[in-house]
Each structure stands twice: as C-alpha cells, then as structure tokens.
C-alpha cells in the first residue's frame, strides 16, 4: 500500500488548520522542522507541533532537519509527533543511535533520513537498531518546490534491498519533487511512503492529487 504524507511546508501558515483539514484524506501529515544551521532555512518548532496536534488526529510524520537532534527528541515526542526522522549527517553516529534510543523510550516511531550526498550503505547500522522508516531525500533539504533529482533512484532501490534483507517491514519514504509522474519512478524503485508539498497544496483538489500519487 502506498502512503502519502503531504508537507505543510507548502501550506498557508495563516490558515494552517484549514490547510491541514484539506489533506485529511492523506495517510500522514509531514511536518518539516528546520533550524537554520543544518539547513539554510528556519521553519517551525515544538509549539507549532503542539498546536497541530490539538487540531488533528492525523499521524504526524515530523522531519527534523536540525543539528544534534538528540537534544529535542523528548520535546517533539511530548508535543505530539508520531514519528521522528533525524538526519544521519546531523551528528556523530553514536549520538544518532542515542537519539533513536530516546525515541523508543518516548514511544514514537524511529526514522533516519539521508541527504542526496549520503550513500545508501549509511543506513545499515540503523536498520539493525530497528528503525521504522528510512527517508531518502530527492532534493537538497531546506526548501520546498525543488526539482526532483532522478540520480537518487538507484539509491532508493539500494535502500529497499537493504530493508528487505535486514529490516523487513520498515517503510521507505521519499521526499523532494514528488508529483504524479515522479511518484511512479520512486514507487518502482521501492518507496512506499511519498512526501509531497506543492503537488498537493498547489492542486485545485488536494484529495484528487493525493489519490493520483497513490495511483488511484
């Protein structure tokens, strides 16, 4: 089953509750957290995640594009995140492992994310630690609306092979430039969770756009 996670990075933040309700047909809600250090942009933090949690019961797929994420795992878990993705490039491997351990203690699903520069093999130690999801970026993280990087397709396929070998049942999410056309490419490569911002929020009918991403 293909799952769709609309990114609120493309929503109207003046009318955020309205725009969350516009994508209620989706499986997840993707929340991008940026710190202005790990990526050159600032977005939302813990208080906004708390507010989102109060206005929806959707599964909150929270993507932490921040340095040294272990510092904030407990806070985002308490704010209402259902899943937390942290970047392998954001800290030393031992501290990434520590952050995953804290996620388990907090009862949130555990995920790791890879920038385009990071090889598929980097996920191997974390599959053995029991991650629930691997996120492969098909743009450089930091801004929405970027062009899909087709050269990441072999990496998606490689990550899927590693998942099948070492962590069957782990989800494979792809984020960046996803629309009805590129969705087919990443699904064929092995992805089963699709993050889409402008393809959903830029559509006249977000529900139809979500269905198209699923291939319905």
Rosetta silent file (secondary structure, phi, psi, omega in degrees, C-alpha in Angstrom):
SEQUENCE: XXXXXXXXXXXXXXXXXXXXXXXXXXXXXXXXXXXXXXXXXXXXXXXXXXXXXXXXXXXXXXXXXXXXXXXXXXXXXXXXXXXXXXXXXXXXXXXXXXXXXXXXXXXXXXXXXXXXXXXXXXXXXXXXXXXXXXXXXXXXXXXXXXXXXXXXXXXXXXXXXXXXXXXXXXXXXXXXXXXXXXXXXXXXXXXXXXXXXXXXXXXXXXXXXXXXXXXX
SCORE:     score description
SCORE:     0.000 S_00000001
   1 L     0.000  130.789  178.045    0.000    0.000    0.000 S_00000001
   2 L   -87.863  130.108  178.527    1.309    3.444   -0.971 S_00000001
   3 E  -108.685  145.070 -179.751    1.027    6.093    1.732 S_00000001
   4 E  -118.267  134.890 -177.467    1.003    9.845    1.103 S_00000001
   5 E  -126.602   88.329 -179.565    2.368   12.416    3.546 S_00000001
   6 E   -62.209  136.613 -179.138    1.557   15.986    2.436 S_00000001
   7 E   -90.610  122.876  179.095    4.149   18.513    3.564 S_00000001
   8 H   -73.427   -1.538  173.575    2.748   21.526    5.349 S_00000001
   9 H   -59.236  -25.550  179.433    5.816   23.448    4.163 S_00000001
  10 H   -98.090    3.663  179.580    3.606   24.250    1.150 S_00000001
  11 L   -80.631  168.815  174.012    0.535   25.113    3.234 S_00000001
  12 L   -88.279  108.202 -174.616   -0.755   28.589    4.040 S_00000001
  13 H   -69.910  -18.239  173.614    0.518   29.156    7.578 S_00000001
  14 H   -69.704  -29.212 -178.934   -2.040   31.919    8.152 S_00000001
  15 H  -124.237   49.788 -171.788   -4.713   29.254    7.619 S_00000001
  16 H   -65.500  -42.818  179.264   -2.801   26.199    8.789 S_00000001
  17 H   -60.455  -43.332  177.183   -5.694   24.413   10.478 S_00000001
  18 H   -59.110  -44.602 -176.741   -7.798   24.833    7.329 S_00000001
  19 H   -72.007  -27.333  172.749   -4.999   23.505    5.155 S_00000001
  20 H   -66.659  -42.091  179.754   -4.439   20.512    7.421 S_00000001
  21 H   -66.979  -27.781  179.160   -8.113   19.638    7.083 S_00000001
  22 H   -65.822  -21.690 -178.782   -7.816   19.957    3.284 S_00000001
  23 L  -113.326   25.682 -176.415   -5.447   16.953    3.267 S_00000001
  24 L   -65.901  -14.491  175.816   -7.306   14.809    5.789 S_00000001
  25 L   -75.863  -11.395 -177.376   -7.605   12.046    3.172 S_00000001
  26 L   -75.601  166.270 -178.860   -3.840   11.508    3.386 S_00000001
  27 L   -82.272  -40.488 -178.783   -2.168    8.801    5.464 S_00000001
  28 E  -130.228  169.785  169.333    0.319   11.053    7.266 S_00000001
  29 E  -123.968  121.233 -174.944    0.984   14.759    7.729 S_00000001
  30 E   -91.787  124.448 -176.490    4.605   15.743    7.050 S_00000001
  31 E  -118.380  112.574 -177.913    5.983   18.440    9.336 S_00000001
  32 E   -91.743  121.014  178.767    9.347   19.943    8.357 S_00000001
  33 E  -111.377  120.288 -178.037   11.405   21.335   11.223 S_00000001
  34 E  -126.851  141.560 -172.192   14.471   23.383   10.175 S_00000001
  35 E  -107.782    0.232 -178.295   16.956   25.124   12.447 S_00000001
  36 L    75.304    3.186 -179.953   18.813   27.494   10.115 S_00000001
  37 L  -120.319  -57.819  176.531   22.051   25.617   10.860 S_00000001
  38 L   -65.456  -36.748  173.353   21.753   22.100    9.460 S_00000001
  39 L  -129.467  155.286 -175.707   19.849   23.623    6.542 S_00000001
  40 L   -84.051   52.317  179.668   19.764   27.296    5.458 S_00000001
  41 L  -157.617  154.736  175.703   16.168   27.890    6.451 S_00000001
  42 E  -119.126  135.075  174.872   14.045   28.278    9.574 S_00000001
  43 L  -128.282 -119.441 -171.440   10.569   26.837    9.932 S_00000001
  44 L  -105.161  167.690  179.081    8.544   25.665   12.894 S_00000001
  45 L  -133.133 -160.167 -174.420    9.352   24.294   16.324 S_00000001
  46 H   -56.884  -45.638 -177.477    7.827   22.490   19.268 S_00000001
  47 H   -60.145  -35.710  179.544    4.992   24.983   19.997 S_00000001
  48 H   -70.985  -38.789  176.209    3.630   24.719   16.447 S_00000001
  49 H   -60.844  -40.736  175.641    3.746   20.914   16.568 S_00000001
  50 H   -58.680  -42.659 -179.489    1.759   21.119   19.819 S_00000001
  51 H   -67.249  -40.349  177.279   -0.809   23.327   18.077 S_00000001
  52 H   -61.387  -43.100 -179.296   -1.034   20.987   15.091 S_00000001
  53 H   -60.105  -35.002 -178.890   -1.611   18.052   17.443 S_00000001
  54 H   -71.229  -23.238 -174.655   -4.541   19.868   19.046 S_00000001
  55 H  -104.782   -0.881  179.073   -6.306   20.414   15.729 S_00000001
  56 L  -151.949  152.165  172.451   -5.864   16.982   14.101 S_00000001
  57 L  -105.410   13.862  176.761   -5.597   13.308   14.913 S_00000001
  58 L   -63.470  155.121  176.538   -3.596   12.627   11.729 S_00000001
  59 E   -69.085  119.678 -176.745   -0.330   10.706   12.033 S_00000001
  60 E   -92.961  109.635 -179.325    2.368   13.368   12.456 S_00000001
  61 E   -95.874   94.567 -170.236    5.450   12.500   10.394 S_00000001
  62 E  -100.442  119.231 -174.320    7.964   15.013   11.811 S_00000001
  63 E  -103.308  108.116 -177.087   11.180   15.532    9.839 S_00000001
  64 E   -90.717  102.725  174.316   13.913   17.093   11.979 S_00000001
  65 E   -97.821   68.402 -173.790   16.391   18.950    9.778 S_00000001
  66 L  -137.612  153.221  175.735   18.377   20.115   12.780 S_00000001
  67 L   -76.007  146.718  177.148   21.861   19.737   14.215 S_00000001
  68 L    46.712   60.252 -172.492   22.380   17.441   17.212 S_00000001
  69 H   -63.961  -20.203 -178.924   18.755   16.246   17.192 S_00000001
  70 H   -55.431  -26.486 -178.362   19.086   14.167   20.376 S_00000001
  71 H   -64.671  -22.821 -170.269   18.582   17.417   22.311 S_00000001
  72 H  -119.686    2.211 -176.150   15.000   17.771   21.101 S_00000001
  73 H   -58.013  -51.382 -176.725   13.642   14.237   20.726 S_00000001
  74 H   -61.811  -39.913 -178.667   11.751   14.203   24.017 S_00000001
  75 H   -64.114  -44.212  179.603   10.271   17.672   23.430 S_00000001
  76 H   -70.649  -33.181  175.824    8.899   16.804   19.985 S_00000001
  77 H   -63.362  -45.572  179.211    7.594   13.470   21.254 S_00000001
  78 H   -66.555  -28.488  179.866    5.726   15.214   24.061 S_00000001
  79 H   -71.215  -18.805  175.692    4.424   17.782   21.572 S_00000001
  80 L   124.088    7.304  176.643    2.601   15.017   19.711 S_00000001
  81 L   -62.694  141.358  174.411    4.872   13.645   16.993 S_00000001
  82 L   -96.069  -29.639  178.224    4.060   10.073   15.987 S_00000001
  83 E  -141.795  141.155  176.933    7.303    9.557   14.052 S_00000001
  84 E  -123.190  125.900  174.350   10.588   11.461   14.135 S_00000001
  85 E  -104.497  129.567  176.363   13.103   11.429   11.271 S_00000001
  86 E  -122.026  147.898 -176.598   16.647   12.548   12.023 S_00000001
  87 E   -84.512  134.070  177.684   19.461   13.070    9.539 S_00000001
  88 H   -62.770  -24.584 -178.663   22.482   10.802    9.642 S_00000001
  89 H   -83.422   -4.732 -170.449   24.585   13.820    8.693 S_00000001
  90 H   -86.401   -8.470 -178.803   23.391   15.866   11.676 S_00000001
  91 L  -168.299  176.387  177.545   25.619   14.332   14.385 S_00000001
  92 L   -66.961  145.014 -177.592   28.142   11.635   15.246 S_00000001
  93 H   -52.338  -36.263 -179.620   26.842    8.070   14.685 S_00000001
  94 H   -66.153  -33.421  179.019   26.888    7.278   18.409 S_00000001
  95 H   -79.250  -28.232  171.974   24.643   10.269   19.105 S_00000001
  96 H   -64.583  -44.716  177.760   22.326    9.330   16.250 S_00000001
  97 H   -61.472  -38.863  177.841   21.993    5.896   17.879 S_00000001
  98 H   -63.613  -41.882  178.984   21.351    7.595   21.215 S_00000001
  99 H   -61.608  -40.218  177.591   18.608    9.721   19.658 S_00000001
 100 H   -64.174  -37.707  177.438   16.924    6.593   18.271 S_00000001
 101 H   -62.920  -41.943  179.062   17.076    5.018   21.716 S_00000001
 102 H   -64.589  -38.878  176.416   15.363    8.075   23.214 S_00000001
 103 H   -57.076  -46.083  178.120   12.648    7.842   20.565 S_00000001
 104 H   -59.386  -41.433  179.325   11.952    4.284   21.634 S_00000001
 105 H   -66.369  -29.114 -179.158   11.767    5.347   25.264 S_00000001
 106 H   -87.884   -8.098  177.033    9.336    8.136   24.316 S_00000001
 107 L    81.653   19.500  175.897    7.082    5.804   22.331 S_00000001
 108 L  -104.030  154.994  176.695    7.483    7.437   18.925 S_00000001
 109 E   -69.661  147.363 -171.344    8.377    5.656   15.718 S_00000001
 110 E  -106.757  134.102  179.852   12.044    5.906   14.752 S_00000001
 111 E  -145.061  150.616  172.914   13.368    7.064   11.402 S_00000001
 112 E  -121.322  149.668 -176.948   16.611    8.144    9.785 S_00000001
 113 E  -123.333  147.926 -179.505   16.988   10.459    6.795 S_00000001
 114 E  -123.051  129.088  170.552   19.638   10.703    4.076 S_00000001
 115 L   -72.633  164.880  179.087   20.646   13.770    2.102 S_00000001
 116 L   -57.592  -28.300 -177.821   21.439   13.261   -1.594 S_00000001
 117 L   -77.038  -10.733 -172.747   25.175   13.212   -0.825 S_00000001
 118 L   -94.979  132.498 -176.696   24.842   10.259    1.571 S_00000001
 119 L   -72.622  153.768  178.618   25.302    6.703    0.320 S_00000001
 120 H   -57.947  -35.864 -176.264   22.656    4.025    0.772 S_00000001
 121 H   -60.741  -19.940 -178.256   25.079    1.933    2.843 S_00000001
 122 H   -62.790  -20.696 -177.677   24.922    4.529    5.618 S_00000001
 123 H   -79.586  -16.139 -169.686   21.558    3.129    6.751 S_00000001
 124 H   -55.550  -47.971 -179.358   22.865   -0.347    7.541 S_00000001
 125 H   -61.733  -28.267 -174.377   23.790    0.148   11.238 S_00000001
 126 H   -86.052  -26.613  171.267   20.423    1.781   11.906 S_00000001
 127 H   -61.245  -38.775  179.186   18.353   -0.937   10.270 S_00000001
 128 L   -69.445  -20.787  177.183   19.908   -3.254   12.835 S_00000001
 129 L   -86.737    0.218  172.563   18.792   -0.823   15.567 S_00000001
 130 L    87.009   34.680  177.044   15.183   -1.304   14.492 S_00000001
 131 L   -64.514  150.876 -179.751   14.223    1.874   12.663 S_00000001
 132 L   -92.849  -19.007 -175.401   10.633    2.007   11.448 S_00000001
 133 E  -155.473  143.812  169.806   11.273    4.186    8.399 S_00000001
 134 E  -117.316  130.537  179.500   14.112    5.377    6.177 S_00000001
 135 E  -108.517  120.861  175.556   13.687    8.736    4.427 S_00000001
 136 E  -104.953  122.749  178.553   15.616    9.354    1.200 S_00000001
 137 E   -84.522  131.416  176.738   15.770   12.980    0.092 S_00000001
 138 L  -110.169   18.563  165.077   15.486   13.577   -3.647 S_00000001
 139 L  -144.692  167.147  171.043   16.297   17.284   -3.261 S_00000001
 140 L   -72.959  127.296 -176.094   18.727   19.086   -1.008 S_00000001
 141 L   -64.486  148.647  175.537   16.801   19.645    2.226 S_00000001
 142 L   138.355  -32.458 -177.050   15.853   23.155    3.228 S_00000001
 143 L  -143.278  146.343  176.563   13.298   24.488    0.750 S_00000001
 144 L   -83.506  169.103  173.725   10.129   23.272   -0.915 S_00000001
 145 L    76.641   15.190 -179.135    9.338   23.288   -4.604 S_00000001
 146 L   -83.085  163.676 -179.307   12.701   21.978   -5.827 S_00000001
 147 L   -78.925  137.334  178.822   13.249   19.791   -8.882 S_00000001
 148 L   -59.640  133.496  179.380   13.328   16.021   -8.393 S_00000001
 149 L   -96.924   97.906 -176.193   16.837   14.512   -8.524 S_00000001
 150 H   -65.127  -19.990 -179.658   16.470   11.403  -10.690 S_00000001
 151 H   -70.742   -4.623  176.191   20.020   10.336   -9.880 S_00000001
 152 H   -87.054   -8.042 -177.583   18.733    9.289   -6.449 S_00000001
 153 H   -60.552  -43.287  177.064   16.619    6.459   -7.897 S_00000001
 154 H   -61.329  -33.554  178.258   19.426    3.849   -7.708 S_00000001
 155 H   -67.527  -40.819  177.047   19.940    4.793   -4.044 S_00000001
 156 H   -58.591  -44.969  179.717   16.247    4.308   -3.316 S_00000001
 157 H   -63.348  -38.809  179.177   16.446    0.858   -4.894 S_00000001
 158 H   -67.093  -41.761  178.077   19.557    0.019   -2.874 S_00000001
 159 H   -62.708  -39.848  177.810   17.937    1.114    0.392 S_00000001
 160 H   -61.236  -40.031  178.314   14.919   -1.059   -0.435 S_00000001
 161 H   -63.521  -41.916  178.856   17.215   -4.059   -0.922 S_00000001
 162 H   -64.647  -39.933  178.433   18.863   -3.412    2.444 S_00000001
 163 H   -61.328  -47.665 -178.454   15.465   -3.089    4.119 S_00000001
 164 H   -62.067  -31.521 -178.347   14.265   -6.386    2.672 S_00000001
 165 H   -81.371  -40.118 -169.546   17.456   -8.079    3.861 S_00000001
 166 H  -114.814  -19.774 -176.329   17.859   -6.584    7.319 S_00000001
 167 L  -150.531   61.737  179.064   14.588   -4.930    8.422 S_00000001
 168 L   -55.925  139.465 -177.691   11.552   -6.280    6.554 S_00000001
 169 L    97.021  -16.107  175.862    8.508   -4.176    7.254 S_00000001
 170 L   -67.806  136.677  178.091   10.471   -0.930    7.542 S_00000001
 171 E   -79.647  152.768  175.341    8.903    1.843    5.451 S_00000001
 172 E  -123.108  111.225 -176.263   10.849    3.667    2.742 S_00000001
 173 E  -104.925  144.428  176.668    9.837    7.295    2.355 S_00000001
 174 E  -126.763  137.183 -174.505   10.932    9.675   -0.403 S_00000001
 175 E  -137.263  123.896  174.347   10.781   13.466   -0.149 S_00000001
 176 L   131.231  108.544  177.438   11.564   16.056   -2.807 S_00000001
 177 L    68.478   26.057 -177.656    9.993   16.971   -6.121 S_00000001
 178 L   -84.224  127.007  173.624    7.304   14.318   -5.838 S_00000001
 179 L  -142.103 -172.966 -175.373    4.339   14.644   -8.194 S_00000001
 180 H   -60.748  -29.584 -179.328    2.120   12.205  -10.086 S_00000001
 181 H   -81.091  -52.090 -177.886    4.914   11.490  -12.586 S_00000001
 182 H   -69.448  -24.104  176.612    7.921   11.178  -10.274 S_00000001
 183 H   -57.044  -41.539 -179.377    5.814    9.204   -7.786 S_00000001
 184 H   -63.203  -37.142 -178.972    5.711    6.324  -10.244 S_00000001
 185 H   -66.746  -44.153 -177.199    9.506    6.347  -10.537 S_00000001
 186 H   -74.504  -31.244  175.135   10.150    6.223   -6.798 S_00000001
 187 H   -65.308  -43.801  177.866    7.461    3.586   -6.240 S_00000001
 188 H   -61.655  -30.982  179.183    9.057    1.442   -8.937 S_00000001
 189 H   -78.636  -15.211  175.817   12.393    1.906   -7.138 S_00000001
 190 L   127.394   -0.572  179.279   10.898    0.643   -3.870 S_00000001
 191 L   -73.699  147.083  174.354    9.375    3.582   -1.988 S_00000001
 192 L  -129.206   -0.772  173.757    6.056    3.105   -0.220 S_00000001
 193 E  -129.056  127.201 -175.486    5.643    6.498    1.518 S_00000001
 194 E  -117.126  124.644  172.798    5.579    9.687   -0.579 S_00000001
 195 E   -94.668  129.905  178.513    6.065   13.201    0.757 S_00000001
 196 E  -142.895  131.853  178.820    4.545   15.870   -1.473 S_00000001
 197 L  -106.894  -78.060 -176.053    4.088   19.564   -0.822 S_00000001
 198 H   -64.939  -29.680  179.305    3.353   21.706   -3.866 S_00000001
 199 H   -65.089  -26.661  178.021    1.884   18.749   -5.812 S_00000001
 200 H   -94.648  -55.615 -175.237   -0.856   18.509   -3.184 S_00000001
 201 H   -73.741  -18.937  176.050   -1.284   22.050   -1.905 S_00000001
 202 L   -86.677   -3.639 -178.968   -0.861   23.556   -5.365 S_00000001
 203 L   -86.524  149.427  175.571   -3.685   21.421   -6.744 S_00000001
 204 L   -64.508  -32.739 -178.245   -7.261   22.647   -7.095 S_00000001
 205 L  -126.651   91.582 -178.416   -8.404   19.396   -5.494 S_00000001
 206 H   -57.387  -36.545  179.686   -5.903   18.151   -2.872 S_00000001
 207 H   -63.028  -40.659  177.837   -7.857   14.936   -2.309 S_00000001
 208 H   -67.109  -37.301  178.546   -7.628   14.097   -6.028 S_00000001
 209 H   -65.234  -39.874  177.036   -3.923   14.916   -6.000 S_00000001
 210 H   -62.917  -43.835  179.048   -3.392   12.543   -3.064 S_00000001
 211 H   -62.684  -39.331  179.986   -5.307    9.808   -4.905 S_00000001
 212 H   -65.726  -37.295  177.954   -3.198   10.382   -8.031 S_00000001
 213 H   -64.446  -35.224  177.740    0.004    9.996   -6.030 S_00000001
 214 H   -74.477  -14.516 -177.618   -1.262    6.655   -4.765 S_00000001
 215 L    89.035   17.681 -177.996   -2.006    5.646   -8.346 S_00000001
 216 L   -84.867    0.000    0.000   -5.756    5.525   -7.813 S_00000001
